[in-house]
PDB file of C-alpha atoms in Angstrom:
ATOM      1  CA  UNK A  19     -23.785  60.480 -22.407  1.00  0.00           C
ATOM      2  CA  UNK A  20     -24.569  57.874 -19.754  1.00  0.00           C
ATOM      3  CA  UNK A  21     -24.246  59.177 -16.229  1.00  0.00           C
ATOM      4  CA  UNK A  22     -23.102  57.079 -13.300  1.00  0.00           C
ATOM      5  CA  UNK A  23     -24.896  57.397 -10.024  1.00  0.00           C
ATOM      6  CA  UNK A  24     -22.907  58.556  -6.993  1.00  0.00           C
ATOM      7  CA  UNK A  25     -23.751  55.357  -5.120  1.00  0.00           C
ATOM      8  CA  UNK A  26     -22.377  53.217  -7.938  1.00  0.00           C
ATOM      9  CA  UNK A  27     -19.214  55.309  -8.128  1.00  0.00           C
ATOM     10  CA  UNK A  28     -18.639  54.933  -4.402  1.00  0.00           C
ATOM     11  CA  UNK A  29     -19.171  51.204  -4.650  1.00  0.00           C
ATOM     12  CA  UNK A  30     -16.699  50.943  -7.521  1.00  0.00           C
ATOM     13  CA  UNK A  31     -14.116  52.934  -5.583  1.00  0.00           C
ATOM     14  CA  UNK A  32     -14.586  50.697  -2.573  1.00  0.00           C
ATOM     15  CA  UNK A  33     -14.252  47.496  -4.592  1.00  0.00           C
ATOM     16  CA  UNK A  34     -11.285  48.549  -6.679  1.00  0.00           C
ATOM     17  CA  UNK A  35      -9.463  50.382  -3.923  1.00  0.00           C
ATOM     18  CA  UNK A  36      -6.383  49.050  -2.147  1.00  0.00           C
ATOM     19  CA  UNK A  37      -6.884  46.264   0.363  1.00  0.00           C
ATOM     20  CA  UNK A  38      -6.752  47.133   4.000  1.00  0.00           C
ATOM     21  CA  UNK A  39      -3.590  46.174   5.820  1.00  0.00           C
ATOM     22  CA  UNK A  40      -3.875  44.137   8.968  1.00  0.00           C
ATOM     23  CA  UNK A  41      -2.528  46.086  11.931  1.00  0.00           C
ATOM     24  CA  UNK A  42       0.025  44.281  14.043  1.00  0.00           C
ATOM     25  CA  UNK A  43      -1.203  44.379  17.630  1.00  0.00           C
ATOM     26  CA  UNK A  44       1.080  45.971  20.182  1.00  0.00           C
ATOM     27  CA  UNK A  45       2.371  43.928  23.092  1.00  0.00           C
ATOM     28  CA  UNK A  46       0.552  44.874  26.259  1.00  0.00           C
ATOM     29  CA  UNK A  47       3.007  45.576  29.050  1.00  0.00           C
ATOM     30  CA  UNK A  48       0.902  44.173  31.887  1.00  0.00           C
ATOM     31  CA  UNK A  49       0.135  40.961  29.975  1.00  0.00           C
ATOM     32  CA  UNK A  50       3.765  40.570  28.930  1.00  0.00           C
ATOM     33  CA  UNK A  51       4.930  40.809  32.538  1.00  0.00           C
ATOM     34  CA  UNK A  52       2.437  38.167  33.728  1.00  0.00           C
ATOM     35  CA  UNK A  53       4.923  35.295  33.246  1.00  0.00           C
ATOM     36  CA  UNK A  54       4.395  33.904  36.739  1.00  0.00           C
ATOM     37  CA  UNK A  55       0.608  33.892  36.322  1.00  0.00           C
ATOM     38  CA  UNK A  56       0.943  32.034  33.022  1.00  0.00           C
ATOM     39  CA  UNK A  57       3.423  29.526  34.489  1.00  0.00           C
ATOM     40  CA  UNK A  58       1.125  28.810  37.428  1.00  0.00           C
ATOM     41  CA  UNK A  59      -1.759  28.139  35.016  1.00  0.00           C
ATOM     42  CA  UNK A  60       0.404  25.754  32.994  1.00  0.00           C
ATOM     43  CA  UNK A  61       1.557  23.955  36.150  1.00  0.00           C
ATOM     44  CA  UNK A  62      -2.046  23.480  37.277  1.00  0.00           C
ATOM     45  CA  UNK A  63      -2.946  21.935  33.917  1.00  0.00           C
ATOM     46  CA  UNK A  64       0.135  19.767  33.460  1.00  0.00           C
ATOM     47  CA  UNK A  65       1.541  17.052  35.679  1.00  0.00           C
ATOM     48  CA  UNK A  66       3.946  18.131  38.437  1.00  0.00           C
ATOM     49  CA  UNK A  67       7.353  19.083  37.111  1.00  0.00           C
ATOM     50  CA  UNK A  68       6.319  19.099  33.441  1.00  0.00           C
ATOM     51  CA  UNK A  69       6.595  22.860  32.805  1.00  0.00           C
ATOM     52  CA  UNK A  70      10.028  24.108  31.776  1.00  0.00           C
ATOM     53  CA  UNK A  71      11.546  27.470  31.044  1.00  0.00           C
ATOM     54  CA  UNK A  72       9.811  30.407  29.410  1.00  0.00           C
ATOM     55  CA  UNK A  73      10.298  30.323  25.619  1.00  0.00           C
ATOM     56  CA  UNK A  74       8.823  33.691  24.667  1.00  0.00           C
ATOM     57  CA  UNK A  75       5.551  35.422  24.011  1.00  0.00           C
ATOM     58  CA  UNK A  76       3.380  36.698  21.173  1.00  0.00           C
ATOM     59  CA  UNK A  77       0.730  39.409  21.016  1.00  0.00           C
ATOM     60  CA  UNK A  78      -2.591  37.974  19.837  1.00  0.00           C
ATOM     61  CA  UNK A  79      -4.545  41.204  19.960  1.00  0.00           C
ATOM     62  CA  UNK A  80      -5.130  44.307  22.040  1.00  0.00           C
ATOM     63  CA  UNK A  81      -4.311  43.389  25.661  1.00  0.00           C
ATOM     64  CA  UNK A  82      -4.022  39.699  24.725  1.00  0.00           C
ATOM     65  CA  UNK A  83      -0.642  37.911  24.981  1.00  0.00           C
ATOM     66  CA  UNK A  84       0.306  34.221  24.720  1.00  0.00           C
ATOM     67  CA  UNK A  85       3.243  32.931  26.776  1.00  0.00           C
ATOM     68  CA  UNK A  86       5.101  29.765  25.720  1.00  0.00           C
ATOM     69  CA  UNK A  87       6.761  27.339  28.131  1.00  0.00           C
ATOM     70  CA  UNK A  88       8.847  24.258  27.479  1.00  0.00           C
ATOM     71  CA  UNK A  89       7.110  20.909  27.994  1.00  0.00           C
ATOM     72  CA  UNK A  90       9.276  18.453  29.945  1.00  0.00           C
ATOM     73  CA  UNK A  91       7.013  15.460  29.436  1.00  0.00           C
ATOM     74  CA  UNK A  92       8.982  12.779  27.557  1.00  0.00           C
ATOM     75  CA  UNK A  93       5.848  11.688  25.744  1.00  0.00           C
ATOM     76  CA  UNK A  94       5.488  15.157  24.182  1.00  0.00           C
ATOM     77  CA  UNK A  95       8.980  15.889  22.979  1.00  0.00           C
ATOM     78  CA  UNK A  96       9.124  19.143  21.030  1.00  0.00           C
ATOM     79  CA  UNK A  97       5.758  20.386  22.346  1.00  0.00           C
ATOM     80  CA  UNK A  98       5.213  23.519  24.402  1.00  0.00           C
ATOM     81  CA  UNK A  99       2.652  24.957  26.762  1.00  0.00           C
ATOM     82  CA  UNK A 100       0.773  27.996  25.420  1.00  0.00           C
ATOM     83  CA  UNK A 101      -0.958  30.144  28.035  1.00  0.00           C
ATOM     84  CA  UNK A 102      -2.983  33.110  26.807  1.00  0.00           C
ATOM     85  CA  UNK A 103      -3.549  35.971  29.267  1.00  0.00           C
ATOM     86  CA  UNK A 104      -5.598  39.117  28.897  1.00  0.00           C
ATOM     87  CA  UNK A 105      -6.974  42.072  30.798  1.00  0.00           C
ATOM     88  CA  UNK A 106      -9.983  44.292  30.426  1.00  0.00           C
ATOM     89  CA  UNK A 107      -9.740  47.837  29.194  1.00  0.00           C
ATOM     90  CA  UNK A 108      -8.408  50.197  31.893  1.00  0.00           C
ATOM     91  CA  UNK A 109      -7.987  47.245  34.254  1.00  0.00           C
ATOM     92  CA  UNK A 110      -4.747  46.233  35.938  1.00  0.00           C
ATOM     93  CA  UNK A 111      -5.576  42.645  36.826  1.00  0.00           C
ATOM     94  CA  UNK A 112      -4.406  40.053  34.282  1.00  0.00           C
ATOM     95  CA  UNK A 113      -6.439  36.854  33.959  1.00  0.00           C
ATOM     96  CA  UNK A 114      -5.800  33.546  32.185  1.00  0.00           C
ATOM     97  CA  UNK A 115      -7.908  33.028  29.077  1.00  0.00           C
ATOM     98  CA  UNK A 116      -6.644  29.666  27.798  1.00  0.00           C
ATOM     99  CA  UNK A 117      -3.989  27.045  28.506  1.00  0.00           C
ATOM    100  CA  UNK A 118      -3.198  24.411  25.858  1.00  0.00           C
ATOM    101  CA  UNK A 119      -0.367  22.142  24.731  1.00  0.00           C
ATOM    102  CA  UNK A 120       0.789  22.949  21.188  1.00  0.00           C
ATOM    103  CA  UNK A 121       3.361  21.239  18.936  1.00  0.00           C
ATOM    104  CA  UNK A 122       6.571  23.032  18.133  1.00  0.00           C
ATOM    105  CA  UNK A 123       8.620  22.946  14.963  1.00  0.00           C
ATOM    106  CA  UNK A 124      10.371  19.688  15.945  1.00  0.00           C
ATOM    107  CA  UNK A 125       7.408  18.065  17.689  1.00  0.00           C
ATOM    108  CA  UNK A 126       6.570  14.424  17.188  1.00  0.00           C
ATOM    109  CA  UNK A 127       3.188  14.339  15.457  1.00  0.00           C
ATOM    110  CA  UNK A 128       0.846  11.638  14.292  1.00  0.00           C
ATOM    111  CA  UNK A 129       0.705  11.061  10.519  1.00  0.00           C
ATOM    112  CA  UNK A 130      -1.905  13.070   8.609  1.00  0.00           C
ATOM    113  CA  UNK A 131      -5.369  11.624   8.742  1.00  0.00           C
ATOM    114  CA  UNK A 132      -6.373   9.773   5.589  1.00  0.00           C
ATOM    115  CA  UNK A 133     -10.039   9.037   4.778  1.00  0.00           C
ATOM    116  CA  UNK A 134     -10.983   5.390   5.060  1.00  0.00           C
ATOM    117  CA  UNK A 135     -11.782   5.177   1.363  1.00  0.00           C
ATOM    118  CA  UNK A 136      -8.195   6.138   0.527  1.00  0.00           C
ATOM    119  CA  UNK A 137      -6.756   3.732   3.108  1.00  0.00           C
ATOM    120  CA  UNK A 138      -8.350   0.676   1.521  1.00  0.00           C
ATOM    121  CA  UNK A 139      -6.059  -1.758  -0.232  1.00  0.00           C
ATOM    122  CA  UNK A 140      -6.798  -4.786  -2.407  1.00  0.00           C
ATOM    123  CA  UNK A 141      -7.738  -7.686  -0.176  1.00  0.00           C
ATOM    124  CA  UNK A 142      -9.077  -5.581   2.734  1.00  0.00           C
ATOM    125  CA  UNK A 143     -12.700  -6.322   1.883  1.00  0.00           C
ATOM    126  CA  UNK A 144     -13.927  -9.345   3.823  1.00  0.00           C
ATOM    127  CA  UNK A 145     -17.171 -11.297   4.117  1.00  0.00           C
ATOM    128  CA  UNK A 146     -20.043  -9.050   5.135  1.00  0.00           C
ATOM    129  CA  UNK A 147     -18.155  -5.814   4.398  1.00  0.00           C
ATOM    130  CA  UNK A 148     -19.754  -3.196   2.154  1.00  0.00           C
ATOM    131  CA  UNK A 149     -17.798  -0.844  -0.090  1.00  0.00           C
ATOM    132  CA  UNK A 150     -20.124   1.870  -1.399  1.00  0.00           C
ATOM    133  CA  UNK A 151     -19.207   3.356  -4.772  1.00  0.00           C
ATOM    134  CA  UNK A 152     -19.310   7.120  -5.086  1.00  0.00           C
ATOM    135  CA  UNK A 153     -21.909   8.497  -7.509  1.00  0.00           C
ATOM    136  CA  UNK A 154     -19.193  10.436  -9.352  1.00  0.00           C
ATOM    137  CA  UNK A 155     -16.716   7.541  -9.574  1.00  0.00           C
ATOM    138  CA  UNK A 156     -14.770   8.090 -12.802  1.00  0.00           C
ATOM    139  CA  UNK A 157     -14.420   4.342 -13.288  1.00  0.00           C
ATOM    140  CA  UNK A 158     -18.161   4.038 -13.954  1.00  0.00           C
ATOM    141  CA  UNK A 159     -20.491   5.754 -16.384  1.00  0.00           C
ATOM    142  CA  UNK A 160     -24.219   5.548 -17.108  1.00  0.00           C
ATOM    143  CA  UNK A 161     -24.966   2.569 -19.258  1.00  0.00           C
ATOM    144  CA  UNK A 162     -26.556   4.456 -22.111  1.00  0.00           C
ATOM    145  CA  UNK A 163     -23.449   6.644 -22.626  1.00  0.00           C
ATOM    146  CA  UNK A 164     -20.974   3.785 -23.011  1.00  0.00           C
ATOM    147  CA  UNK A 165     -22.723   1.860 -25.792  1.00  0.00           C
ATOM    148  CA  UNK A 166     -21.295   2.437 -29.250  1.00  0.00           C
ATOM    149  CA  UNK A 167     -20.104   0.375 -32.186  1.00  0.00           C
ATOM    150  CA  UNK A 168     -16.475   0.352 -31.058  1.00  0.00           C
ATOM    151  CA  UNK A 169     -17.086  -0.275 -27.362  1.00  0.00           C
ATOM    152  CA  UNK A 170     -18.517  -3.059 -25.271  1.00  0.00           C
ATOM    153  CA  UNK A 171     -22.168  -3.891 -25.772  1.00  0.00           C
ATOM    154  CA  UNK A 172     -22.612  -4.256 -22.033  1.00  0.00           C
ATOM    155  CA  UNK A 173     -25.460  -1.815 -21.466  1.00  0.00           C
ATOM    156  CA  UNK A 174     -28.050  -3.343 -23.773  1.00  0.00           C
ATOM    157  CA  UNK A 175     -31.344  -3.700 -21.972  1.00  0.00           C
ATOM    158  CA  UNK A 176     -32.444  -7.328 -21.976  1.00  0.00           C
ATOM    159  CA  UNK A 177     -35.947  -7.810 -20.581  1.00  0.00           C
ATOM    160  CA  UNK A 178     -35.397  -4.897 -18.227  1.00  0.00           C
ATOM    161  CA  UNK A 179     -32.363  -6.461 -16.562  1.00  0.00           C
ATOM    162  CA  UNK A 180     -29.798  -3.949 -17.823  1.00  0.00           C
ATOM    163  CA  UNK A 181     -27.290  -2.305 -15.497  1.00  0.00           C
ATOM    164  CA  UNK A 182     -27.562   1.316 -14.419  1.00  0.00           C
ATOM    165  CA  UNK A 183     -23.822   1.910 -14.765  1.00  0.00           C
ATOM    166  CA  UNK A 184     -21.086   0.140 -16.672  1.00  0.00           C
ATOM    167  CA  UNK A 185     -17.320   0.336 -16.742  1.00  0.00           C
ATOM    168  CA  UNK A 186     -16.182   3.620 -18.251  1.00  0.00           C
ATOM    169  CA  UNK A 187     -13.312   3.890 -20.687  1.00  0.00           C
ATOM    170  CA  UNK A 188     -11.141   5.400 -17.997  1.00  0.00           C
ATOM    171  CA  UNK A 189     -12.026   2.595 -15.594  1.00  0.00           C
ATOM    172  CA  UNK A 190     -11.269  -0.003 -18.272  1.00  0.00           C
ATOM    173  CA  UNK A 191      -7.873   1.524 -19.009  1.00  0.00           C
ATOM    174  CA  UNK A 192      -7.058   1.693 -15.300  1.00  0.00           C
ATOM    175  CA  UNK A 193      -7.959  -1.974 -14.812  1.00  0.00           C
ATOM    176  CA  UNK A 194      -5.965  -3.024 -17.878  1.00  0.00           C
ATOM    177  CA  UNK A 195      -2.883  -1.199 -16.643  1.00  0.00           C
ATOM    178  CA  UNK A 196      -3.226  -2.732 -13.174  1.00  0.00           C
ATOM    179  CA  UNK A 197      -3.637  -6.252 -14.553  1.00  0.00           C
ATOM    180  CA  UNK A 198      -0.783  -5.908 -17.012  1.00  0.00           C
ATOM    181  CA  UNK A 199       1.628  -4.677 -14.304  1.00  0.00           C
ATOM    182  CA  UNK A 200       0.472  -7.280 -11.754  1.00  0.00           C
ATOM    183  CA  UNK A 201       1.204 -10.952 -11.160  1.00  0.00           C
ATOM    184  CA  UNK A 202      -0.743 -11.924 -14.275  1.00  0.00           C
ATOM    185  CA  UNK A 203       1.321  -9.776 -16.626  1.00  0.00           C
ATOM    186  CA  UNK A 204       4.399 -10.502 -18.728  1.00  0.00           C
ATOM    187  CA  UNK A 205       6.845  -9.178 -16.136  1.00  0.00           C
ATOM    188  CA  UNK A 206       5.875 -11.670 -13.426  1.00  0.00           C
ATOM    189  CA  UNK A 207       8.736 -13.990 -12.323  1.00  0.00           C
ATOM    190  CA  UNK A 208       6.813 -17.089 -13.389  1.00  0.00           C
ATOM    191  CA  UNK A 209       6.310 -15.676 -16.890  1.00  0.00           C
ATOM    192  CA  UNK A 210      10.048 -15.131 -17.389  1.00  0.00           C
ATOM    193  CA  UNK A 211      10.727 -18.885 -17.298  1.00  0.00           C
ATOM    194  CA  UNK A 212       7.578 -20.018 -19.104  1.00  0.00           C
ATOM    195  CA  UNK A 213       8.028 -22.174 -22.221  1.00  0.00           C
ATOM    196  CA  UNK A 214       5.414 -20.190 -24.180  1.00  0.00           C
ATOM    197  CA  UNK A 215       2.858 -17.411 -23.843  1.00  0.00           C
ATOM    198  CA  UNK A 216      -0.722 -17.800 -22.679  1.00  0.00           C
ATOM    199  CA  UNK A 217      -2.040 -16.722 -26.065  1.00  0.00           C
ATOM    200  CA  UNK A 218      -0.924 -20.092 -27.487  1.00  0.00           C
ATOM    201  CA  UNK A 219      -2.219 -22.160 -24.564  1.00  0.00           C
ATOM    202  CA  UNK A 220      -5.346 -24.269 -24.935  1.00  0.00           C
ATOM    203  CA  UNK A 221      -6.497 -23.321 -21.438  1.00  0.00           C
ATOM    204  CA  UNK A 222      -6.521 -19.583 -22.263  1.00  0.00           C
ATOM    205  CA  UNK A 223     -10.082 -18.175 -22.445  1.00  0.00           C
ATOM    206  CA  UNK A 224     -10.116 -14.698 -23.979  1.00  0.00           C
ATOM    207  CA  UNK A 225     -12.265 -11.966 -22.459  1.00  0.00           C
ATOM    208  CA  UNK A 226     -15.034 -10.192 -24.348  1.00  0.00           C
ATOM    209  CA  UNK A 227     -15.040  -6.682 -25.736  1.00  0.00           C
ATOM    210  CA  UNK A 228     -11.990  -4.499 -26.131  1.00  0.00           C
ATOM    211  CA  UNK A 229     -10.146  -6.348 -23.352  1.00  0.00           C
ATOM    212  CA  UNK A 230     -10.179  -9.472 -25.513  1.00  0.00           C
ATOM    213  CA  UNK A 231      -7.187  -8.228 -27.461  1.00  0.00           C
ATOM    214  CA  UNK A 232      -4.872  -8.443 -24.461  1.00  0.00           C
ATOM    215  CA  UNK A 233      -6.465 -10.375 -21.583  1.00  0.00           C
ATOM    216  CA  UNK A 234      -8.063 -13.692 -20.846  1.00  0.00           C
ATOM    217  CA  UNK A 235      -8.756 -16.102 -17.995  1.00  0.00           C
ATOM    218  CA  UNK A 236      -6.715 -19.196 -17.184  1.00  0.00           C
ATOM    219  CA  UNK A 237      -8.794 -22.395 -17.085  1.00  0.00           C
ATOM    220  CA  UNK A 238      -6.087 -24.883 -16.083  1.00  0.00           C
ATOM    221  CA  UNK A 239      -6.755 -26.205 -12.592  1.00  0.00           C
ATOM    222  CA  UNK A 240      -3.080 -27.115 -12.144  1.00  0.00           C
ATOM    223  CA  UNK A 241      -1.814 -23.645 -13.076  1.00  0.00           C
ATOM    224  CA  UNK A 242      -1.086 -21.058 -10.366  1.00  0.00           C
ATOM    225  CA  UNK A 243      -3.301 -18.516 -12.182  1.00  0.00           C
ATOM    226  CA  UNK A 244      -6.358 -20.750 -12.504  1.00  0.00           C
ATOM    227  CA  UNK A 245      -9.503 -18.605 -12.594  1.00  0.00           C
ATOM    228  CA  UNK A 246      -7.521 -15.352 -12.762  1.00  0.00           C
ATOM    229  CA  UNK A 247      -7.105 -12.700 -15.432  1.00  0.00           C
ATOM    230  CA  UNK A 248      -3.811 -13.041 -17.282  1.00  0.00           C
ATOM    231  CA  UNK A 249      -2.348 -11.146 -20.192  1.00  0.00           C
ATOM    232  CA  UNK A 250      -1.900 -12.790 -23.569  1.00  0.00           C
ATOM    233  CA  UNK A 251       1.890 -12.546 -23.203  1.00  0.00           C
ATOM    234  CA  UNK A 252       1.872 -14.038 -19.715  1.00  0.00           C
ATOM    235  CA  UNK A 253       2.966 -17.631 -19.204  1.00  0.00           C
ATOM    236  CA  UNK A 254       3.695 -20.444 -16.779  1.00  0.00           C
ATOM    237  CA  UNK A 255       4.945 -24.013 -16.742  1.00  0.00           C
ATOM    238  CA  UNK A 256       1.428 -25.457 -17.102  1.00  0.00           C
ATOM    239  CA  UNK A 257       1.175 -24.527 -20.779  1.00  0.00           C
ATOM    240  CA  UNK A 258      -0.924 -26.989 -22.752  1.00  0.00           C
ATOM    241  CA  UNK A 259       1.841 -27.533 -25.309  1.00  0.00           C
ATOM    242  CA  UNK A 260       4.806 -27.215 -22.964  1.00  0.00           C
ATOM    243  CA  UNK A 261       6.265 -30.762 -22.847  1.00  0.00           C
ATOM    244  CA  UNK A 262       5.253 -34.142 -24.289  1.00  0.00           C
ATOM    245  CA  UNK A 263       5.831 -36.735 -21.568  1.00  0.00           C
ATOM    246  CA  UNK A 264       7.342 -39.944 -23.086  1.00  0.00           C
ATOM    247  CA  UNK A 265       5.599 -43.252 -22.503  1.00  0.00           C
ATOM    248  CA  UNK A 266       6.954 -45.501 -19.782  1.00  0.00           C
ATOM    249  CA  UNK A 267       9.305 -48.120 -21.333  1.00  0.00           C
ATOM    250  CA  UNK A 268       9.849 -51.691 -20.077  1.00  0.00           C
ATOM    251  CA  UNK A 269      13.443 -52.476 -19.122  1.00  0.00           C
ATOM    252  CA  UNK A 270      14.918 -56.030 -19.111  1.00  0.00           C
ATOM    253  CA  UNK A 271      16.525 -57.333 -15.935  1.00  0.00           C
ATOM    254  CA  UNK A 272      20.202 -56.472 -15.464  1.00  0.00           C
ATOM    255  CA  UNK A 273      22.792 -58.855 -16.989  1.00  0.00           C
ATOM    256  CA  UNK A 274      25.714 -59.902 -14.793  1.00  0.00           C
ATOM    257  CA  UNK A 275      29.036 -60.522 -16.536  1.00  0.00           C
ATOM    258  CA  UNK A 276      30.437 -63.737 -14.993  1.00  0.00           C
ATOM    259  CA  UNK A 277      33.245 -64.290 -17.543  1.00  0.00           C
ATOM    260  CA  UNK A 278      35.393 -61.295 -17.054  1.00  0.00           C
ATOM    261  CA  UNK A 279      37.041 -60.270 -13.824  1.00  0.00           C
ATOM    262  CA  UNK A 280      39.169 -57.468 -12.504  1.00  0.00           C
ATOM    263  CA  UNK A 281      42.133 -57.752 -10.192  1.00  0.00           C
ATOM    264  CA  UNK A 282      41.913 -55.284  -7.308  1.00  0.00           C
ATOM    265  CA  UNK A 283      45.059 -54.731  -5.261  1.00  0.00           C
ATOM    266  CA  UNK A 284      44.530 -55.451  -1.564  1.00  0.00           C
ATOM    267  CA  UNK A 285      46.073 -53.685   1.369  1.00  0.00           C
ATOM    268  CA  UNK A 286      48.786 -55.465   3.525  1.00  0.00           C
ATOM    269  CA  UNK A 287      46.318 -55.958   6.363  1.00  0.00           C
ATOM    270  CA  UNK A 288      43.849 -57.669   4.042  1.00  0.00           C
ATOM    271  CA  UNK A 289      46.596 -59.979   2.665  1.00  0.00           C
ATOM    272  CA  UNK A 290      47.692 -61.005   6.191  1.00  0.00           C
ATOM    273  CA  UNK A 291      44.105 -61.787   7.164  1.00  0.00           C
ATOM    274  CA  UNK A 292      43.655 -63.908   4.013  1.00  0.00           C
ATOM    275  CA  UNK A 293      46.880 -65.915   4.698  1.00  0.00           C
ATOM    276  CA  UNK A 294      45.799 -66.578   8.271  1.00  0.00           C
ATOM    277  CA  UNK A 295      42.455 -67.886   7.090  1.00  0.00           C
ATOM    278  CA  UNK A 296      44.152 -70.281   4.656  1.00  0.00           C
ATOM    279  CA  UNK A 297      46.529 -71.619   7.353  1.00  0.00           C
ATOM    280  CA  UNK A 298      43.703 -72.284   9.777  1.00  0.00           C
ATOM    281  CA  UNK A 299      41.628 -74.246   7.236  1.00  0.00           C
ATOM    282  CA  UNK A 300      41.831 -78.119   7.667  1.00  0.00           C
ATOM    283  CA  UNK A 301      43.302 -80.052   4.686  1.00  0.00           C
ATOM    284  CA  UNK A 302      40.824 -82.082   2.712  1.00  0.00           C
ATOM    285  CA  UNK A 303      41.658 -85.820   2.297  1.00  0.00           C
ATOM    286  CA  UNK A 304      40.550 -88.146  -0.435  1.00  0.00           C
ATOM    287  CA  UNK A 305      37.660 -89.501   1.639  1.00  0.00           C
ATOM    288  CA  UNK A 306      36.304 -86.042   2.192  1.00  0.00           C
ATOM    289  CA  UNK A 307      36.564 -85.412  -1.497  1.00  0.00           C
ATOM    290  CA  UNK A 308      34.723 -88.651  -2.322  1.00  0.00           C
ATOM    291  CA  UNK A 309      37.648 -90.569  -3.756  1.00  0.00           C
ATOM    292  CA  UNK A 310      38.217 -94.298  -2.967  1.00  0.00           C
TER     293      UNK A 310
END
């Protein structure tokens, strides 16, 4: 029978035994009564008139107590002054250990800090800016692991000019989803009113590899997506086969009908003006008309 050493048995009992409970420190009476000392320390740290009423206290340890005071500064609404006091063992004098301004439950706080890499958005990168790629970026993979018969032949070494990393399958799927849901996809407003899809357009240049099945690049300089990646079911009004513009036709000059006429009733004022003009006209005699 295998025997267990006493040291090992003691170690096993220590490891598997119940966890120690943390003892709640008792509130020291002298530190709890030092409200005036704590208020004076808060007043010295804060601006004049910025320390309000006493909000309570909490025992931090043996002979260590933190007093809380209301902060009256309008710029720190919901905050409170925390003054920690303590005393030495068997001593009666209470001293101030720390005085800080802490946020309360309803305090106005700044938003959580976000790393700069997570704050970046498309279009933030400008001329001269560098965006390092993490070594463990899931969108990239070593070139020699992404070359197979069904994938892109993008990692073939040609005269030593091959790339160290290529787009991984996860990175390719992420890009395809982003492109398809973006302005170059089928749900874009301009694609809803397009006469036909990009897959039937003569300016559509399909991509290579697996992305060829769904994406291409627009090569129409008059299209809004010129030089951009568009999906095969995208579309716009600059489709190569959209509309056949008719040739300009020559029109003859307008013909005026001088034979027919139309009687238009005149108003009473117009009739009176016409009668007055006739009365004022001089009568024409035979000499004026050229008769002998």
